[in-house]
mmCIF file of C-alpha atoms in Angstrom:
data_model
loop_
_atom_site.group_PDB
_atom_site.id
_atom_site.type_symbol
_atom_site.label_atom_id
_atom_site.label_comp_id
_atom_site.label_asym_id
_atom_site.label_seq_id
_atom_site.Cartn_x
_atom_site.Cartn_y
_atom_site.Cartn_z
ATOM 1 C CA MET F 29 18.943 13.723 -6.108
ATOM 2 C CA LEU F 30 17.315 16.950 -4.896
ATOM 3 C CA ARG F 31 16.222 17.767 -8.449
ATOM 4 C CA SER F 32 14.670 14.323 -8.736
ATOM 5 C CA VAL F 33 12.766 14.814 -5.480
ATOM 6 C CA ALA F 34 11.569 18.246 -6.622
ATOM 7 C CA ALA F 35 10.332 16.709 -9.874
ATOM 8 C CA GLU F 36 8.204 14.177 -7.995
ATOM 9 C CA TRP F 37 6.038 16.644 -6.068
ATOM 10 C CA PRO F 38 4.237 18.205 -9.083
ATOM 11 C CA LYS F 39 3.064 14.721 -10.043
ATOM 12 C CA LEU F 40 0.966 14.606 -6.879
ATOM 13 C CA ARG F 41 -0.861 17.840 -7.623
ATOM 14 C CA ARG F 42 -4.577 17.509 -8.296
ATOM 15 C CA SER F 43 -4.436 14.018 -6.833
ATOM 16 C CA ARG F 44 -6.421 12.924 -3.816
ATOM 17 C CA MET F 45 -3.389 11.834 -1.824
ATOM 18 C CA GLY F 46 -4.035 14.501 0.807
ATOM 19 C CA LEU F 47 -7.518 13.145 1.398
ATOM 20 C CA VAL F 48 -6.191 9.598 1.700
ATOM 21 C CA LEU F 49 -3.389 10.631 4.066
ATOM 22 C CA VAL F 50 -5.930 12.247 6.377
ATOM 23 C CA SER F 51 -8.894 9.891 6.073
ATOM 24 C CA LEU F 52 -7.172 6.592 6.902
ATOM 25 C CA PRO F 53 -5.616 7.817 10.188
ATOM 26 C CA VAL F 54 -8.906 9.522 11.114
ATOM 27 C CA VAL F 55 -11.006 6.434 10.425
ATOM 28 C CA SER F 56 -8.666 4.124 12.324
ATOM 29 C CA LEU F 57 -8.559 6.531 15.280
ATOM 30 C CA MET F 58 -12.337 6.793 15.377
ATOM 31 C CA ILE F 59 -12.737 3.008 15.360
ATOM 32 C CA GLY F 60 -10.132 2.600 18.088
ATOM 33 C CA CYS F 61 -11.649 5.331 20.265
ATOM 34 C CA ALA F 62 -15.103 3.795 19.883
ATOM 35 C CA ASN F 63 -13.749 0.438 21.047
ATOM 36 C CA PHE F 64 -12.006 2.122 23.954
ATOM 37 C CA VAL F 65 -15.173 3.908 25.072
ATOM 38 C CA MET F 66 -17.268 0.738 24.857
ATOM 39 C CA ASN F 67 -14.735 -1.270 26.869
ATOM 40 C CA ARG F 68 -13.409 1.462 29.136
ATOM 41 C CA GLU F 69 -14.249 -0.358 32.359
ATOM 42 C CA ALA F 70 -12.017 -3.264 31.362
ATOM 43 C CA LEU F 71 -9.222 -1.069 30.013
ATOM 44 C CA GLU F 72 -7.399 0.373 32.984
ATOM 45 C CA GLY F 73 -4.092 1.368 31.410
ATOM 46 C CA GLY F 74 -5.037 4.938 30.565
ATOM 47 C CA TRP F 75 -3.021 6.285 27.658
ATOM 48 C CA TYR F 76 -1.550 2.850 26.957
ATOM 49 C CA SER F 77 -4.972 1.206 26.795
ATOM 50 C CA LEU F 78 -6.116 3.841 24.324
ATOM 51 C CA TRP F 79 -3.015 3.127 22.238
ATOM 52 C CA THR F 80 -3.814 -0.596 22.136
ATOM 53 C CA GLN F 81 -7.148 0.198 20.538
ATOM 54 C CA VAL F 82 -6.170 2.870 18.016
ATOM 55 C CA SER F 83 -2.819 1.397 16.954
ATOM 56 C CA LEU F 84 -4.298 -2.043 16.334
ATOM 57 C CA PHE F 85 -6.332 -0.806 13.391
ATOM 58 C CA TYR F 86 -3.903 1.843 12.215
ATOM 59 C CA GLY F 87 -0.537 0.139 12.617
ATOM 60 C CA GLU F 88 -1.637 -3.350 11.657
ATOM 61 C CA PHE F 89 -3.951 -2.625 8.718
ATOM 62 C CA PHE F 90 -4.434 1.006 7.683
ATOM 63 C CA LEU F 91 -0.791 2.107 7.693
ATOM 64 C CA PRO F 92 0.493 -0.737 5.443
ATOM 65 C CA ILE F 93 -2.368 -0.024 3.039
ATOM 66 C CA LEU F 94 -1.549 3.692 3.162
ATOM 67 C CA ILE F 95 2.093 2.946 2.307
ATOM 68 C CA ALA F 96 1.009 0.815 -0.662
ATOM 69 C CA ILE F 97 -1.335 3.556 -1.893
ATOM 70 C CA CYS F 98 1.414 6.178 -1.681
ATOM 71 C CA CYS F 99 3.814 3.951 -3.630
ATOM 72 C CA ALA F 100 1.209 3.237 -6.288
ATOM 73 C CA PHE F 101 0.468 6.953 -6.600
ATOM 74 C CA VAL F 102 4.078 8.009 -7.174
ATOM 75 C CA CYS F 103 4.379 5.405 -9.955
ATOM 76 C CA ARG F 104 0.990 5.964 -11.568
ATOM 77 C CA LEU F 105 2.029 8.697 -14.002
ATOM 78 C CA GLU F 106 4.998 6.697 -15.281
ATOM 79 C CA HIS F 107 2.717 3.804 -16.208
ATOM 80 C CA ALA F 108 0.584 6.087 -18.372
ATOM 81 C CA ASN F 109 1.604 6.127 -22.051
ATOM 82 C CA ARG F 110 4.858 4.283 -21.274
ATOM 83 C CA ASN F 111 6.352 7.298 -19.503
ATOM 84 C CA TRP F 112 8.952 5.038 -17.899
ATOM 85 C CA ASN F 113 10.865 5.310 -21.180
ATOM 86 C CA LEU F 114 11.018 9.089 -20.883
ATOM 87 C CA LEU F 115 11.928 9.021 -17.210
ATOM 88 C CA LEU F 116 14.734 6.512 -17.609
ATOM 89 C CA ALA F 117 16.101 8.417 -20.587
ATOM 90 C CA ALA F 118 16.742 11.454 -18.378
ATOM 91 C CA PRO F 119 20.392 12.230 -17.460
ATOM 92 C CA VAL F 120 19.826 10.989 -13.912
ATOM 93 C CA SER F 121 20.833 7.644 -12.432
ATOM 94 C CA THR F 122 18.170 5.042 -11.828
ATOM 95 C CA ALA F 123 19.164 4.929 -8.175
ATOM 96 C CA SER F 124 18.502 8.660 -7.833
ATOM 97 C CA LEU F 125 15.092 8.309 -9.472
ATOM 98 C CA PHE F 126 14.150 5.507 -7.097
ATOM 99 C CA MET F 127 15.480 7.257 -4.008
ATOM 100 C CA ALA F 128 13.490 10.359 -4.955
ATOM 101 C CA LYS F 129 10.288 8.346 -5.026
ATOM 102 C CA LEU F 130 11.192 6.671 -1.738
ATOM 103 C CA ALA F 131 11.927 10.065 -0.171
ATOM 104 C CA VAL F 132 8.556 11.432 -1.273
ATOM 105 C CA VAL F 133 6.753 8.400 0.144
ATOM 106 C CA GLY F 134 8.770 8.763 3.345
ATOM 107 C CA VAL F 135 7.694 12.394 3.733
ATOM 108 C CA LEU F 136 4.044 11.509 3.077
ATOM 109 C CA ILE F 137 4.091 8.733 5.672
ATOM 110 C CA ALA F 138 5.897 10.975 8.158
ATOM 111 C CA GLY F 139 3.078 13.469 7.759
ATOM 112 C CA ALA F 140 0.496 10.749 8.348
ATOM 113 C CA GLN F 141 2.374 9.555 11.445
ATOM 114 C CA ALA F 142 2.583 13.084 12.846
ATOM 115 C CA LEU F 143 -1.121 13.612 12.196
ATOM 116 C CA PHE F 144 -2.013 10.318 13.863
ATOM 117 C CA LEU F 145 0.095 11.176 16.914
ATOM 118 C CA LEU F 146 -1.517 14.605 17.198
ATOM 119 C CA MET F 147 -5.028 13.166 16.881
ATOM 120 C CA TYR F 148 -4.191 10.485 19.456
ATOM 121 C CA TRP F 149 -3.154 13.187 21.915
ATOM 122 C CA ALA F 150 -6.314 15.197 21.162
ATOM 123 C CA ALA F 151 -8.477 12.095 21.612
ATOM 124 C CA GLY F 152 -6.825 11.422 24.959
ATOM 125 C CA GLN F 153 -7.646 14.954 26.079
ATOM 126 C CA MET F 154 -11.251 14.590 25.000
ATOM 127 C CA LEU F 155 -11.521 11.256 26.827
ATOM 128 C CA SER F 156 -10.001 12.797 29.974
ATOM 129 C CA MET F 157 -6.973 10.528 30.143
ATOM 130 C CA THR F 158 -5.218 10.744 33.510
ATOM 131 C CA GLY F 159 -1.466 11.034 33.904
ATOM 132 C CA ASP F 160 1.193 12.562 31.696
ATOM 133 C CA PHE F 161 1.362 11.822 28.005
ATOM 134 C CA PRO F 162 3.749 8.824 27.685
ATOM 135 C CA LEU F 163 6.862 9.519 25.663
ATOM 136 C CA ASP F 164 6.893 5.837 24.659
ATOM 137 C CA ILE F 165 4.127 6.703 22.189
ATOM 138 C CA VAL F 166 6.413 9.131 20.382
ATOM 139 C CA MET F 167 9.103 6.464 20.077
ATOM 140 C CA TRP F 168 6.602 3.897 18.804
ATOM 141 C CA THR F 169 5.376 6.359 16.192
ATOM 142 C CA PHE F 170 8.941 7.039 15.057
ATOM 143 C CA ARG F 171 9.804 3.341 14.894
ATOM 144 C CA GLY F 172 6.640 2.783 12.871
ATOM 145 C CA TRP F 173 7.878 5.351 10.369
ATOM 146 C CA VAL F 174 11.281 3.629 10.172
ATOM 147 C CA ALA F 175 9.613 0.278 9.472
ATOM 148 C CA SER F 176 7.405 2.019 6.901
ATOM 149 C CA LEU F 177 10.485 2.876 4.834
ATOM 150 C CA SER F 178 11.383 -0.809 4.502
ATOM 151 C CA ILE F 179 7.837 -1.631 3.427
ATOM 152 C CA ALA F 180 7.861 1.317 1.008
ATOM 153 C CA ALA F 181 11.055 0.027 -0.635
ATOM 154 C CA LEU F 182 9.257 -3.265 -1.281
ATOM 155 C CA GLN F 183 5.985 -1.700 -2.409
ATOM 156 C CA LEU F 184 7.758 0.637 -4.806
ATOM 157 C CA GLY F 185 9.381 -2.345 -6.465
ATOM 158 C CA LEU F 186 5.941 -3.891 -6.936
ATOM 159 C CA SER F 187 4.327 -0.677 -8.161
ATOM 160 C CA ILE F 188 7.188 -0.033 -10.585
ATOM 161 C CA ARG F 189 6.598 -3.297 -12.423
ATOM 162 C CA ILE F 190 2.849 -3.782 -11.940
ATOM 163 C CA ARG F 191 0.681 -1.439 -13.984
ATOM 164 C CA SER F 192 -2.441 -2.131 -11.946
ATOM 165 C CA PHE F 193 -3.020 0.379 -9.141
ATOM 166 C CA ALA F 194 -4.945 -2.061 -6.948
ATOM 167 C CA THR F 195 -2.783 -5.185 -7.259
ATOM 168 C CA PRO F 196 0.189 -3.943 -5.157
ATOM 169 C CA ILE F 197 -2.288 -2.790 -2.507
ATOM 170 C CA GLY F 198 -3.858 -6.259 -2.446
ATOM 171 C CA ILE F 199 -0.414 -7.806 -2.105
ATOM 172 C CA SER F 200 0.265 -5.473 0.824
ATOM 173 C CA LEU F 201 -2.907 -6.625 2.544
ATOM 174 C CA CYS F 202 -1.889 -10.274 2.119
ATOM 175 C CA ALA F 203 1.577 -9.446 3.470
ATOM 176 C CA VAL F 204 -0.044 -7.920 6.558
ATOM 177 C CA PHE F 205 -1.569 -11.269 7.491
ATOM 178 C CA ALA F 206 1.679 -13.077 6.715
ATOM 179 C CA GLY F 207 3.507 -10.622 8.972
ATOM 180 C CA LEU F 208 0.982 -11.163 11.733
ATOM 181 C CA GLY F 209 1.547 -14.898 11.529
ATOM 182 C CA LEU F 210 5.317 -14.519 11.713
ATOM 183 C CA TYR F 211 4.939 -12.191 14.684
ATOM 184 C CA VAL F 212 2.880 -14.791 16.531
ATOM 185 C CA LEU F 213 5.562 -17.374 15.738
ATOM 186 C CA LYS F 214 8.220 -15.068 17.281
ATOM 187 C CA LEU F 215 9.780 -14.535 13.846
ATOM 188 C CA GLY F 216 8.771 -10.907 13.515
ATOM 189 C CA LEU F 217 12.290 -9.648 12.815
ATOM 190 C CA LEU F 218 12.381 -11.677 9.598
ATOM 191 C CA PHE F 219 9.667 -9.747 7.738
ATOM 192 C CA PRO F 220 9.198 -5.985 7.183
ATOM 193 C CA TYR F 221 5.468 -6.030 7.948
ATOM 194 C CA SER F 222 6.140 -7.771 11.255
ATOM 195 C CA LEU F 223 8.743 -5.124 12.045
ATOM 196 C CA LEU F 224 5.983 -2.533 11.729
ATOM 197 C CA THR F 225 3.941 -4.441 14.305
ATOM 198 C CA ILE F 226 6.932 -4.604 16.655
ATOM 199 C CA GLY F 227 7.991 -1.014 16.119
ATOM 200 C CA MET F 228 4.612 0.546 16.837
ATOM 201 C CA GLY F 229 3.865 -1.623 19.846
ATOM 202 C CA VAL F 230 0.626 -2.733 18.213
ATOM 203 C CA LEU F 231 0.070 -6.052 19.974
ATOM 204 C CA THR F 232 2.197 -5.519 23.061
ATOM 205 C CA GLN F 233 3.267 -2.396 24.862
ATOM 206 C CA ARG F 234 6.325 -4.017 26.395
ATOM 207 C CA GLY F 235 9.241 -1.729 25.738
ATOM 208 C CA LEU F 236 12.170 -3.057 23.727
ATOM 209 C CA THR F 237 15.456 -3.589 25.514
ATOM 210 C CA PRO F 238 18.443 -1.596 24.183
ATOM 211 C CA ALA F 239 19.669 -4.735 22.395
ATOM 212 C CA GLU F 240 16.233 -5.398 20.850
ATOM 213 C CA ASN F 241 15.937 -1.766 19.840
ATOM 214 C CA LEU F 242 19.338 -1.883 18.115
ATOM 215 C CA LEU F 243 18.408 -5.118 16.355
ATOM 216 C CA PHE F 244 15.133 -3.572 15.203
ATOM 217 C CA PHE F 245 16.909 -0.646 13.537
ATOM 218 C CA LEU F 246 19.622 -2.867 12.053
ATOM 219 C CA MET F 247 17.058 -5.217 10.504
ATOM 220 C CA ASN F 248 15.167 -2.284 9.035
ATOM 221 C CA LEU F 249 18.393 -0.907 7.574
ATOM 222 C CA LEU F 250 19.188 -4.309 6.080
ATOM 223 C CA TYR F 251 15.732 -4.633 4.525
ATOM 224 C CA LEU F 252 15.851 -1.051 3.271
ATOM 225 C CA LEU F 253 19.160 -1.648 1.487
ATOM 226 C CA LEU F 254 18.219 -5.039 0.047
ATOM 227 C CA LEU F 255 14.726 -4.069 -1.078
ATOM 228 C CA SER F 256 15.932 -0.771 -2.519
ATOM 229 C CA ALA F 257 18.582 -2.600 -4.550
ATOM 230 C CA TRP F 258 15.930 -5.044 -5.769
ATOM 231 C CA SER F 259 13.529 -2.242 -6.701
ATOM 232 C CA ILE F 260 16.229 -0.252 -8.498
ATOM 233 C CA ARG F 261 17.069 -3.327 -10.546
ATOM 234 C CA ARG F 262 13.394 -3.698 -11.469
ATOM 235 C CA MET F 263 13.204 -0.054 -12.457
ATOM 236 C CA LYS F 264 16.120 -0.442 -14.891
ATOM 237 C CA TYR F 265 14.062 -2.846 -16.988
ATOM 238 C CA CYS F 266 10.861 -0.781 -17.054
ATOM 239 C CA ALA F 267 11.668 0.754 -20.401
ATOM 240 C CA ALA F 268 12.012 -2.656 -21.967
ATOM 241 C CA ALA F 269 8.790 -3.975 -20.447
#
């Protein structure tokens, strides 16, 4: 497993993943801060009001797209010259190969989440936010990362079987709107993209009760296991495709 993870990192060298990981959080934060400044008189919640503006763009749109891009990147080399055949011929289980890719995506998204949290704090300082920095924001960022793993398991399955780089990203964007609809219908726990909305407190800053919090993590674990099993099964047939 560790050898498989180590083998994934060189594939990202000379790519522009670093630029993507930085630019999307920066752009979403800038848009959110601009909205906050223009509507500051009506937004009286301090740190929480700032979060409503920046997380709406980042958590609802930019982060799912970022996850899809990361998944497409870690599968791009294998699609070139039918390299799936070589990869699957290695003396490593298919599950280990998939989990290595998922781990790499998880680390990349964790870095993006940490960067976004740091920039959010810096923006709050620049905008002279009053009061202490709310620890709820840290929890929302962590839950967003947990939900990202479930989405990554799905997106990897798509990127494994779809040669096009852009198609899985387009599917992710469509899934975002489907997740938003399910969230509005109070069915957010039934779809990974809705879980991201719930986890990051994008549309409501109401804290989850202990029971809701437990259910959130259990549903993400369920989706992670099911979607990983589905993606591993798809990977097994790549050589024959």
